[in-house]
Coordinates of C-alpha atoms and ligand atoms in Angstrom, one line a residue:
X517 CA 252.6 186.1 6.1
X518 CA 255.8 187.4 7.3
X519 CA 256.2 190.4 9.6
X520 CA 258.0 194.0 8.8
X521 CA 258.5 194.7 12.5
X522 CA 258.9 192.5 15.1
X523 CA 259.5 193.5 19.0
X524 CA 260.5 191.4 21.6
X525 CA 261.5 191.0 25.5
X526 CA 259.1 194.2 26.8
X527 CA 256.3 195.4 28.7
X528 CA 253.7 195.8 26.1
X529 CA 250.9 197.9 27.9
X530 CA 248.0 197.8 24.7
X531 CA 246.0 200.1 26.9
X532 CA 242.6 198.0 25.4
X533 CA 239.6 197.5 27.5
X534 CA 241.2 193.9 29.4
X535 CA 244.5 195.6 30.6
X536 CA 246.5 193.2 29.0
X537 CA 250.0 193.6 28.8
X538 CA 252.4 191.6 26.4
X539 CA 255.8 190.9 25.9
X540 CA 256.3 191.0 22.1
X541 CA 254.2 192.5 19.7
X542 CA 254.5 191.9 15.0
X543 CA 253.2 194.0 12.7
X544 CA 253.1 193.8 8.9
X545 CA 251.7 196.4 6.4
X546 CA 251.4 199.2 9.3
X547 CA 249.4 197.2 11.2
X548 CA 249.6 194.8 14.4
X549 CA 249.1 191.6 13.6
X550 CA 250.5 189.2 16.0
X551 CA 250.6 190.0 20.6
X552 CA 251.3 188.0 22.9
X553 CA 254.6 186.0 24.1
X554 CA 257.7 185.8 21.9
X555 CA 256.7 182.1 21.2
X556 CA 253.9 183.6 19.7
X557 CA 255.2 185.9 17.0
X558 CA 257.9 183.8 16.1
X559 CA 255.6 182.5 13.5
X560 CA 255.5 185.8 11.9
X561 CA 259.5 186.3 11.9
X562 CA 261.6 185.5 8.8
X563 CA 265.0 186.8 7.7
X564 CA 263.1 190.1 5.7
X565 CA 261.9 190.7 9.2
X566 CA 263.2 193.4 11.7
X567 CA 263.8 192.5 14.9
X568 CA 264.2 194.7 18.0
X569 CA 265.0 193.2 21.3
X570 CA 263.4 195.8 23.6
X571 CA 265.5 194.6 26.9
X572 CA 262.8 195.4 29.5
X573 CA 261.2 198.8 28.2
X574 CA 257.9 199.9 28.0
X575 CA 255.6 200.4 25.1
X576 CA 252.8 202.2 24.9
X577 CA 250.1 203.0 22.1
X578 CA 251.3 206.2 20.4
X579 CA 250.3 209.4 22.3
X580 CA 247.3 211.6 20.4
X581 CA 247.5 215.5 20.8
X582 CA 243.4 216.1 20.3
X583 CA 244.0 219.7 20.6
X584 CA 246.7 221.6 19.0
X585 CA 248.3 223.9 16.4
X586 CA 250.7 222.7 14.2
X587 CA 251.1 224.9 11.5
X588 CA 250.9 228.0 14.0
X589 CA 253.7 225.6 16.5
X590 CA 255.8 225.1 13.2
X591 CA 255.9 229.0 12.1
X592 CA 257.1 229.9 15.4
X593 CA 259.5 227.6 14.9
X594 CA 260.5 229.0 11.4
X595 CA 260.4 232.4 13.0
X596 CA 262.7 234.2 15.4
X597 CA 263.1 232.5 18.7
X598 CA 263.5 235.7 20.6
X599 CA 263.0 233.7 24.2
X600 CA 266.1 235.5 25.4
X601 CA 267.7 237.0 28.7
X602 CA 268.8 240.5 27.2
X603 CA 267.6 242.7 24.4
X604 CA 270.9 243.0 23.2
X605 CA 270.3 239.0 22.2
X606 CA 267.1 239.6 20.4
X607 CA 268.9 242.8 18.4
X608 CA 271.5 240.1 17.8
X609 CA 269.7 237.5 16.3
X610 CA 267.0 239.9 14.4
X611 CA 270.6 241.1 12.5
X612 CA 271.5 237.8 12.1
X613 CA 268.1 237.0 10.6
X614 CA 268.7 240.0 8.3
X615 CA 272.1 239.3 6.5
X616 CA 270.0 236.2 5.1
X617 CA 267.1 238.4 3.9
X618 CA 266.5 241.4 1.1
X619 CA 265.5 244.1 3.1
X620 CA 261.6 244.1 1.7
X621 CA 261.2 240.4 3.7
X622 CA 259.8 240.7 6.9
X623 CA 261.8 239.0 10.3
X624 CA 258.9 238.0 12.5
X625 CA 259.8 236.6 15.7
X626 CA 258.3 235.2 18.6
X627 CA 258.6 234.7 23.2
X628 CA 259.7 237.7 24.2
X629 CA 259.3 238.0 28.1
X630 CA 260.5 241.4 29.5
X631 CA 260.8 240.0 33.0
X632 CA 263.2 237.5 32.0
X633 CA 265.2 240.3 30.2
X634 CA 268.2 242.3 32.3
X635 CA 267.4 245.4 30.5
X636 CA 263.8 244.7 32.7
X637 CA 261.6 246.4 29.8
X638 CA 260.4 245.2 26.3
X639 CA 262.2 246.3 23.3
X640 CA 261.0 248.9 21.0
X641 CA 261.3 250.4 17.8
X642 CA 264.5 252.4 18.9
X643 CA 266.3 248.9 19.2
X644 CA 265.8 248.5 15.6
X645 CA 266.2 251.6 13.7
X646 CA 269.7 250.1 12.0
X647 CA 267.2 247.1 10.7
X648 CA 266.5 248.2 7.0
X649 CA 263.6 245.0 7.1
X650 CA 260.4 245.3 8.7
X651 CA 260.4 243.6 11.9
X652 CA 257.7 241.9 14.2
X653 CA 257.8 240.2 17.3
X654 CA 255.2 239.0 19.7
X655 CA 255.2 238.9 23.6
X656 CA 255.2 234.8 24.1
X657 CA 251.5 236.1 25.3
X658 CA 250.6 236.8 21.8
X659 CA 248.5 239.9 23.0
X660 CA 251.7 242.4 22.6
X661 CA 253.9 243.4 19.2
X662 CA 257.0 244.9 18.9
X663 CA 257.8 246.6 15.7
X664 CA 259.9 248.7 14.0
X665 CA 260.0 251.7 12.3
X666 CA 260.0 250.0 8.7
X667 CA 257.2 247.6 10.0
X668 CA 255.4 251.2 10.7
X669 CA 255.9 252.4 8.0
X670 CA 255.1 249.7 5.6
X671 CA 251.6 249.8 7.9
X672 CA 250.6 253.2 7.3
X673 CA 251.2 254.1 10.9
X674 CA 252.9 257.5 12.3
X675 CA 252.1 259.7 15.0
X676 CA 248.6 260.8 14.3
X677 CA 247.2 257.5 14.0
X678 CA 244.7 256.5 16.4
X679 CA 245.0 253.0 18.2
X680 CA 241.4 250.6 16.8
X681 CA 239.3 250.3 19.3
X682 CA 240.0 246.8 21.6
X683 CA 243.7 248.0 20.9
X684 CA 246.6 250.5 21.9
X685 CA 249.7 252.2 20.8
X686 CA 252.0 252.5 23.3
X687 CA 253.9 255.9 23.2
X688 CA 256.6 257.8 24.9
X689 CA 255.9 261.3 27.1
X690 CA 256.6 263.3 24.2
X691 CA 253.7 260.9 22.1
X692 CA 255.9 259.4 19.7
X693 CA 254.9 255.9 19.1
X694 CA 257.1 253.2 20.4
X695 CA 256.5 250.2 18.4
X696 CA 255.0 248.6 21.2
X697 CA 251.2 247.4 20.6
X698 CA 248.4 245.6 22.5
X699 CA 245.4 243.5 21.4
X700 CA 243.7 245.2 18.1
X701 CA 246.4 247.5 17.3
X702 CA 247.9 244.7 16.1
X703 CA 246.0 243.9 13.5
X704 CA 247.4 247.3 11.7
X705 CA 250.7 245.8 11.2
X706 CA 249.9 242.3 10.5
X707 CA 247.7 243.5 7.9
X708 CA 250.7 244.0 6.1
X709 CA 252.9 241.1 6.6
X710 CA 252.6 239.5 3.3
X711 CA 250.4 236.1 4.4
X712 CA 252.5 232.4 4.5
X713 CA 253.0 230.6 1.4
X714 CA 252.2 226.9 0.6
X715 CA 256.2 226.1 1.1
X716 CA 256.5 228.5 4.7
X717 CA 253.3 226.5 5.5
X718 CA 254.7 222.8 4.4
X719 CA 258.1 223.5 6.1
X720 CA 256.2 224.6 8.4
X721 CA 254.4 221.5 9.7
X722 CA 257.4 219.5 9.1
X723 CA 259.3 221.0 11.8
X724 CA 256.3 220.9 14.1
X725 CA 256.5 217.1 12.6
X726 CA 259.4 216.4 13.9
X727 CA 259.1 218.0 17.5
X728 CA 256.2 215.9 18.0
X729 CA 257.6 212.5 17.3
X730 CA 260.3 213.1 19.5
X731 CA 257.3 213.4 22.4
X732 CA 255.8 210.3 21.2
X733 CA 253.2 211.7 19.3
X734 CA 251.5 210.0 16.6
X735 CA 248.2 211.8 15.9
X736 CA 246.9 214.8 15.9
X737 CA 244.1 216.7 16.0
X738 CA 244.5 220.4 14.6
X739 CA 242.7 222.5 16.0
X740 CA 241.0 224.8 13.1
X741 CA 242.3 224.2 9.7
X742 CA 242.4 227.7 8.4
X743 CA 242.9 228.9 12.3
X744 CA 246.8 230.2 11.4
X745 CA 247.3 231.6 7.9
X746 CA 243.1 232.2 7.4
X747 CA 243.5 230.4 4.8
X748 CA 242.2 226.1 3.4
X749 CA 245.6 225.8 1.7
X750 CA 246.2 224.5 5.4
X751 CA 244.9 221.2 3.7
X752 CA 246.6 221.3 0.8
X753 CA 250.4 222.1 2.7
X754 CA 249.5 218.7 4.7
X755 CA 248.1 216.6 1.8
X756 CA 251.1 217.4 -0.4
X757 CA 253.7 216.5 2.6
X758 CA 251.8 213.5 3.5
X759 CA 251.7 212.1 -0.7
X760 CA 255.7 212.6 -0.7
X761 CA 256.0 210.2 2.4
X762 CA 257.6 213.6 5.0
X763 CA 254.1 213.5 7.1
X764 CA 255.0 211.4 10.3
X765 CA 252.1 212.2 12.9
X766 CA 248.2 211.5 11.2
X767 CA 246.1 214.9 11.2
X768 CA 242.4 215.1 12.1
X769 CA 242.0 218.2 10.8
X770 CA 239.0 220.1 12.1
X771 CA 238.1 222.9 10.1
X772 CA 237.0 226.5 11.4
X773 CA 233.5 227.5 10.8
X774 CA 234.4 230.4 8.9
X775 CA 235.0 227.5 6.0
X776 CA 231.6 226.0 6.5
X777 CA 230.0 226.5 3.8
X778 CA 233.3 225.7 1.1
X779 CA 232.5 222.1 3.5
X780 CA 228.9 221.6 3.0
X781 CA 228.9 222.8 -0.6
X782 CA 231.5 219.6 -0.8
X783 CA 229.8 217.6 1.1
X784 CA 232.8 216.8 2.8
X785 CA 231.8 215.6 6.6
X786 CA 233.7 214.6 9.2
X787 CA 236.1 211.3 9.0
X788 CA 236.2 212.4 4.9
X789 CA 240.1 211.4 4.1
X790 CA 242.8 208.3 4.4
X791 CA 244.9 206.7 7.0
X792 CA 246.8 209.7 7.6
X793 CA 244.6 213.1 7.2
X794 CA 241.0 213.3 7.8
X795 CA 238.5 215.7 7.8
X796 CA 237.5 216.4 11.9
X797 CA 235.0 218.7 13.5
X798 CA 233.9 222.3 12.5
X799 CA 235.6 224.2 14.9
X800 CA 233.8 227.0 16.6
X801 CA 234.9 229.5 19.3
X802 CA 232.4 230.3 21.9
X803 CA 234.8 233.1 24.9
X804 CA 238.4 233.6 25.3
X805 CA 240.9 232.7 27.7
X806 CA 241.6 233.1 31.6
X807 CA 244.7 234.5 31.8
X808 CA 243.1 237.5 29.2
X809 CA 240.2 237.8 31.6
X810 CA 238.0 236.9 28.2
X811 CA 236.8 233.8 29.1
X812 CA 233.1 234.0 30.1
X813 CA 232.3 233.0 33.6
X814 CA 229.5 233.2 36.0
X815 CA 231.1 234.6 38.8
X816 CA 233.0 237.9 37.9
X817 CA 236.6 237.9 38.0
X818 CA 238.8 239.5 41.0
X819 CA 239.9 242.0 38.8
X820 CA 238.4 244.2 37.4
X821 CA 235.6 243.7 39.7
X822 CA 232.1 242.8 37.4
X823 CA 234.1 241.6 34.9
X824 CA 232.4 237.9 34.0
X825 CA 234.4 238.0 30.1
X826 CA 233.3 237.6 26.9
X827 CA 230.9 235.7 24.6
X828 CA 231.6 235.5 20.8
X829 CA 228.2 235.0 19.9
X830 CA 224.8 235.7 21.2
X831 CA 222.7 232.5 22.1
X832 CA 220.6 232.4 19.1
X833 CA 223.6 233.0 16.9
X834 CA 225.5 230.3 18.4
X835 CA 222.5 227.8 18.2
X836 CA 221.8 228.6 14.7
X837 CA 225.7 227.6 13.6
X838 CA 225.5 224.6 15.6
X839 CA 222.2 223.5 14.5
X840 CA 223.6 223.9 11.1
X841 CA 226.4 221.8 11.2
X842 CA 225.0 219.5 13.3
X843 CA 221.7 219.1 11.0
X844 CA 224.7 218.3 8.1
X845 CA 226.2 215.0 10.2
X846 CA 229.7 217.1 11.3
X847 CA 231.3 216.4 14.4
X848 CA 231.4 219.8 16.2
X849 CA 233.9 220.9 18.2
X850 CA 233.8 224.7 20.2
X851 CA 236.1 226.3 22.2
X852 CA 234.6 227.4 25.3
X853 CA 236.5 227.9 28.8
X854 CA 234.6 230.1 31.3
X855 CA 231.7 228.1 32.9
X856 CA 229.3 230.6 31.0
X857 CA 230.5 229.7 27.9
X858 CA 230.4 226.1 28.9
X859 CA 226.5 226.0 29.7
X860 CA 225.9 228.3 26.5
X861 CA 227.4 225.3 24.3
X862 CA 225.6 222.6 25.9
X863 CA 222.4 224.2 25.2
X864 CA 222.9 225.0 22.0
X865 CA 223.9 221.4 22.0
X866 CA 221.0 220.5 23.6
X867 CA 218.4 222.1 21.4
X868 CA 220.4 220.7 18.1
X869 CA 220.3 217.2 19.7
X870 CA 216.5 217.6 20.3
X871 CA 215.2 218.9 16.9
X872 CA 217.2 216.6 14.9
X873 CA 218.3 214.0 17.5
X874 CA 221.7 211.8 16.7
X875 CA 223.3 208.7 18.4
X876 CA 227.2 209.1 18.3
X877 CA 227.6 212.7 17.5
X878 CA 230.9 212.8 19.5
X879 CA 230.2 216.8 19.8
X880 CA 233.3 218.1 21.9
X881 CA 233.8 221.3 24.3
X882 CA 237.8 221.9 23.7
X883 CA 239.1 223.1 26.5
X884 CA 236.2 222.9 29.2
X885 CA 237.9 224.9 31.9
X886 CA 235.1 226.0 34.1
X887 CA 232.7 223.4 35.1
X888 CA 230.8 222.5 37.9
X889 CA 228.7 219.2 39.1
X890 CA 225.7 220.6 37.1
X891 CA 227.4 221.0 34.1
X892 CA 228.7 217.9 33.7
X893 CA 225.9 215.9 34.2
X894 CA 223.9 217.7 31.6
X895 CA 226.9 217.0 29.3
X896 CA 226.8 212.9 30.6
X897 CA 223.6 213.1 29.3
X898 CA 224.2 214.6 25.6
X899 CA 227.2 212.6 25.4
X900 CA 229.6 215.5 24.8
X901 CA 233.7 215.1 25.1
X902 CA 235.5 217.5 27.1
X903 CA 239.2 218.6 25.6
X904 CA 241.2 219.6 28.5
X905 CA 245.0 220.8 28.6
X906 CA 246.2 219.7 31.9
X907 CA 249.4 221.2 31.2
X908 CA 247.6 224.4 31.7
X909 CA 247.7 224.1 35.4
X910 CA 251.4 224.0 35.9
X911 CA 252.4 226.5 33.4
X912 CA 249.3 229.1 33.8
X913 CA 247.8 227.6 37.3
X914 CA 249.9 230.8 39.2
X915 CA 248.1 233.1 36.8
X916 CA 244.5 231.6 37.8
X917 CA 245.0 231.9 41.3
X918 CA 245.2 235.5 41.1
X919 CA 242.7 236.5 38.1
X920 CA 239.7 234.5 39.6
X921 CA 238.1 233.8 42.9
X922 CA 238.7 230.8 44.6
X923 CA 235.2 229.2 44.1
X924 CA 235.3 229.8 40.3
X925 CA 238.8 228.0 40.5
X926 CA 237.2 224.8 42.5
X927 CA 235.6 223.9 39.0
X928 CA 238.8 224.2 37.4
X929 CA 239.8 221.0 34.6
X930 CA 237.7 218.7 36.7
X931 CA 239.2 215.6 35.3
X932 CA 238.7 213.0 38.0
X933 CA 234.8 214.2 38.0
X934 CA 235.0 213.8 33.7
X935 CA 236.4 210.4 34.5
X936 CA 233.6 209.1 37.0
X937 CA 230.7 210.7 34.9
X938 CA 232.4 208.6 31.7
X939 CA 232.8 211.3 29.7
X940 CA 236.4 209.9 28.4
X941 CA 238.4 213.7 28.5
X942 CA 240.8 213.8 25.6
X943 CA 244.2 214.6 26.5
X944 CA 245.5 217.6 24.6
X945 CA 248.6 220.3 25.0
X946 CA 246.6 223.3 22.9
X947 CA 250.5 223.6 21.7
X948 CA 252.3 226.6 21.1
X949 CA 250.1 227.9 24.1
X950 CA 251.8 224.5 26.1
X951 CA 254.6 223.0 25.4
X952 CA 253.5 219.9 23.3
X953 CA 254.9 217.5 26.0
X954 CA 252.2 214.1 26.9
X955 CA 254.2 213.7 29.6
X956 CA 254.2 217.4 30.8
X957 CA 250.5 216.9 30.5
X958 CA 250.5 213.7 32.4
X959 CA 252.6 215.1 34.8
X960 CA 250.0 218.3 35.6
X961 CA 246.3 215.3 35.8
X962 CA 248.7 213.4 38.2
X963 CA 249.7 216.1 40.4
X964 CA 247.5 219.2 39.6
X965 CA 250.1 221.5 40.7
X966 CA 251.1 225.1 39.3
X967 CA 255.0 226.1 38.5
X968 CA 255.3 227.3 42.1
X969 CA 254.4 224.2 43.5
X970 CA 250.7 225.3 45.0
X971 CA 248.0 222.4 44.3
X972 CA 245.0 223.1 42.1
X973 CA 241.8 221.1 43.2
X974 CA 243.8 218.3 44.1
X975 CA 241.1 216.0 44.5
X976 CA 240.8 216.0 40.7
X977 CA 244.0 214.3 40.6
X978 CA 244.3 211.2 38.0
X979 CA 246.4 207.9 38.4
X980 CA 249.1 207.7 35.7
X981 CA 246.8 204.8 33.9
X982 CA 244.1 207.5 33.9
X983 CA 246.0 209.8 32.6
X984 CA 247.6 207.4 29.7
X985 CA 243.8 207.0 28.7
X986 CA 243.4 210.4 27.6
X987 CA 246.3 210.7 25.7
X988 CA 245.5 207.5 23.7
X989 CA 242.2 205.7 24.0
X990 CA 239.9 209.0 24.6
X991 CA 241.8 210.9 21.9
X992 CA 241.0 208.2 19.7
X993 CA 237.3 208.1 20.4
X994 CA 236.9 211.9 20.1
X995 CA 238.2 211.2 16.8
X996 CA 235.7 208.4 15.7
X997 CA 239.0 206.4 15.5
X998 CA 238.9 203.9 18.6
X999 CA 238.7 200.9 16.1
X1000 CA 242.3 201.7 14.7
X1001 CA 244.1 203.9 17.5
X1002 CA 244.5 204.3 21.4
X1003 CA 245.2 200.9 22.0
X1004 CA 247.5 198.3 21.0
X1005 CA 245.6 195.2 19.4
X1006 CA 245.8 193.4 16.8
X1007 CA 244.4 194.8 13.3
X1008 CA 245.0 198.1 14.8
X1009 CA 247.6 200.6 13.3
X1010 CA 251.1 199.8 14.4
X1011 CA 251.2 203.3 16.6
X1012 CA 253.7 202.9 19.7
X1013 CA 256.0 204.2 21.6
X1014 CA 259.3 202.4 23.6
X1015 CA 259.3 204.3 27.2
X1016 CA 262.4 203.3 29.4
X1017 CA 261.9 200.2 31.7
X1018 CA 259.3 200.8 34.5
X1019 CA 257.8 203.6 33.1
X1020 CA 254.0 202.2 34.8
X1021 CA 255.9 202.5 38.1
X1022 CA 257.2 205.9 37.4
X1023 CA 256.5 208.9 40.1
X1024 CA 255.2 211.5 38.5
X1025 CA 257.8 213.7 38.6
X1026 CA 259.9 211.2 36.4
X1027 CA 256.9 210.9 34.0
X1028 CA 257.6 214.6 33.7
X1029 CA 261.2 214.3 32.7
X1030 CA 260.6 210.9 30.9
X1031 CA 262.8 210.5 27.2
X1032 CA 261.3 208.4 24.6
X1033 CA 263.5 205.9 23.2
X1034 CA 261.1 205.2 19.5
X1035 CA 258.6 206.4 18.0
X1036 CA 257.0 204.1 15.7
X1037 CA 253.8 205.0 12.8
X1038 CA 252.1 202.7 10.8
X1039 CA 255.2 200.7 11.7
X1040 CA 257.6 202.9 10.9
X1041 CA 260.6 203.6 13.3
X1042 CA 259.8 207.3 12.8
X1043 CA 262.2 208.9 15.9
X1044 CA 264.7 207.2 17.8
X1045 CA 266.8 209.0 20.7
X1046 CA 269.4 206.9 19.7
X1047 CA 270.1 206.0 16.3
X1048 CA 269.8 202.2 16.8
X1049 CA 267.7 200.3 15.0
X1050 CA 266.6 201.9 11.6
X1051 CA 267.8 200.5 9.0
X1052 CA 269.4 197.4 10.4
X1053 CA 268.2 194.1 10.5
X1054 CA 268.1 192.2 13.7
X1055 CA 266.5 189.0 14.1
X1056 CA 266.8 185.7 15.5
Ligands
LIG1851 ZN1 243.8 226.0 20.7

């Protein structure tokens, strides 16, 4: 049995339970099936082979995202990028948009960030008016909307319209609207957008696709089929890509609880799929975020005093939904952030696991912001997996410090305290809210510090080896999928990436800026920085 792949001359770090490292590594089929010294995968190598003489650099198991949003990562990227330093630059590129477009087609765009704007305000309708198409854009916050007068139009909204409660439109001293709008008020206009189609939603992912094997990604785990466009043809976009061979990354795909019952009357349960795309978790949402003071936390938040955020559900109506996926065999997964929303999770948890108990449910808490020592003992116990996003800390940390009190803050992504109490903490970016970047992720568990430099907890701090095991073997396990990811061995898929020479000695500032050289899936060169290898035959 001859090998497809062969790689040679390297620092193979297989990340399994021994530590081992290895120099060259064979795989046939997608799968590893040789490790060790050169000497012994020679056996494998003939001349159908392809071999790549590593020279020294570093290859890890490929990196696992267990908490993002592709589809929602890959529309932005379809949309405008309107990240820009002037409002003349957005008005620019929302014309350029246009000339491509009929006029009925909406432009929808996406990072606008007034403070990094000269004009030092956000734009408004008045930018627009010579725009014949309906325009949207979002603040990069995603709580803001920027419209135009066609876009108001095409809503029903003018003048006399009031804001939805939870919402506001912004208007000038004389009351006209400005096409500015917060929170609910949003809803009016993207009522109307006209909702993605299968081929926005395919082109969609491909683009996230490709983004993601540049970072070394290899797997993902999405993070609410159904979360973006509301709708299951999420499924169908990445089944269709995945049968004509343009799916790189493979998709655990948890679904949002709003689909429960099209699940269950399928009887479709978690792990449900092939090598590539599986069926994950039902997906739940339990608060909100931090930096929208929604989260739900014991200890009110700085400002405005008494605040302590919001639940989504009350506990009975929380237990009931768990108890019924659980009762069903699922995997469940909730979003919860503020320490109250944490504690209301594991006891819904808790009852579930008592009435109908289960060994090797896997339930997860994605995101687990807020914890303290109490906390995570109880969730030792049940066996649940904590989701974190360390990447949080650098871009957001600055944020934190100043929305909640110091205490509350001490409890903040304890990942060293997740680490001791084995609760294996799967690395994840929660990408487009984070830039998808392992190594930016890495970067935030090694040093816990914010974008201004100030330390977060820093006794939670992880060793770069810790930090590697979230992003591969934990992600793995909170996918049921530590027997074929998260670690390179052989029978395993043929996941890796080639990191420069000396990455395991790397500071962590030059994990933070580290290039991959290959990305590699089912032993497939997938991405290379430069065009090297694919499609040449080396051996010898
Ligand atoms: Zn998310």
């Amino acid at each position: 049995m001859f090998a497809d792949l062969a790689i040679y001359n390297g620092q193979i770090v297989s990340m399994d339970q021994r530590h081992s490292h290895h120099e060259a590594m064979a795989v046939k089929h997608g799968r590893i099936v040789g490790m060790g010294a050169w000497q012994d995968i020679t056996p494998f190598i003939d001349k159908q082979t392809q071999v790549i003489n590593l020279e020294g650099r570093t290859v890890l198991p490929g990196f696992i995202d267990a908490h993002q949003h592709m589809i929602y990562f890959g529309t932005n990227l379809l949309n405008l990028d309107c990240d820009c330093t002037s409002i003349q630059d957005i008005v620019q590129a929302v014309e350029e948009r246009a000339a491509f477009l009929n006029s009925d087609e909406w432009i929808l765009g996406w990072g606008v960030d007034e403070a990094k704007l000269e004009e030092g305000r956000l734009p408004e309708a008045s930018d627009f008016t010579h725009i014949s198409n309906p325009v949207y854009l979002t603040r990069f916050c995603l709580h803001t909307a920027i419209v135009n007068e066609r876009a108001l139009n095409i809503a029903g909204i003018n003048s006399q319209t009031e804001a939805p409660s939870g919402g506001e439109l912004l208007r000038d001293t004389q009351g006209n609207i400005t096409g500015v709008l917060w929170e609910k008020a949003m809803d009016l206009v993207q009522q109307a957008i006209p909702p993605y189609t299968l081929d926005q939603m395919k082109q969609a992912i491909a683009l996230a696709d490709e983004k993601y094997v540049e970072e070394g990604i290899t797997s993902v785990h999405e993070a609410g089929m159904g979360f973006h466009t509301g709708s299951l043809e999420e499924f169908q976009a990445f089944q269709e890509l995945s049968h004509d061979g343009q799916l790189k990354v493979r998709v655990y795909g948890m679904v949002l609880d709003t689909f429960f019952s099209e699940l269950k009357a399928m009887h479709l349960t978690t792990g449900f799929g092939n090598e590539q795309i599986k069926i994950g978790a039902v997906k739940m949402f339990a608060d909100g975020t931090l930096s929208g003071r929604t989260a739900a936390v014991h200890e009110e938040y700085l400002d405005p005093a008494g605040f302590r955020g919001i639940l989504m559900y009350k506990d009975e109506e929380l237990e009931e939904k768990v108890l019924a996926a659980h009762r069903e065999g699922y995997q469940i997964s909730i979003h919860a952030i503020g320490d109250r929303a944490v504690e209301q999770v594991i006891i819904a948890y808790e009852k579930a696991l008592s009435s109908y108990p289960r060994t090797d449910h896997r339930h997860r808490i994605e995101h687990c912001a807020i914890c303290n020592p109490n906390l995570i003992a109880r969730m030792q116990k049940l066996g649940i997996i904590p989701v974190p996003q360390p990447g949080i800390y650098y871009l957001a940390g600055d944020v934190y410090n100043r929305v909640l009190k110091p205490q509350v803050l001490d409890g903040f992504y304890a990942l060293a305290s997740f680490m001791e109490a084995g609760l294996k903490p799967a690395g994840s970016s929660d990408c487009p809210v984070v830039p998808a970047s392992p190594f930016l992720g890495m970067y935030a568990a090694m040093t816990r510090k914010t974008r201004s430099g100030e330390d977060i907890v820093p006794e939670q701090k992880l060793s770069l080896y810790e930090a590697l095991q979230m992003y591969t073997n934990y992600g793995a396990y909170a996918s049921f999928a530590e027997h074929e990811l998260g670690s390179l061995e052989v029978g395993k898929f043929a996941d890796f990436v080639v990191l420069p020479t000396g990455f395991m000695d790397f500071s962590a500032e030059q994990v933070k800026d580290t290039k991959v050289e290959m990305t590699v899936i089912g032993g497939k060169i997938q991405y290379e920085r430069v065009r090297k290898y694919a499609g040449n035959l080396h051996y010898g």
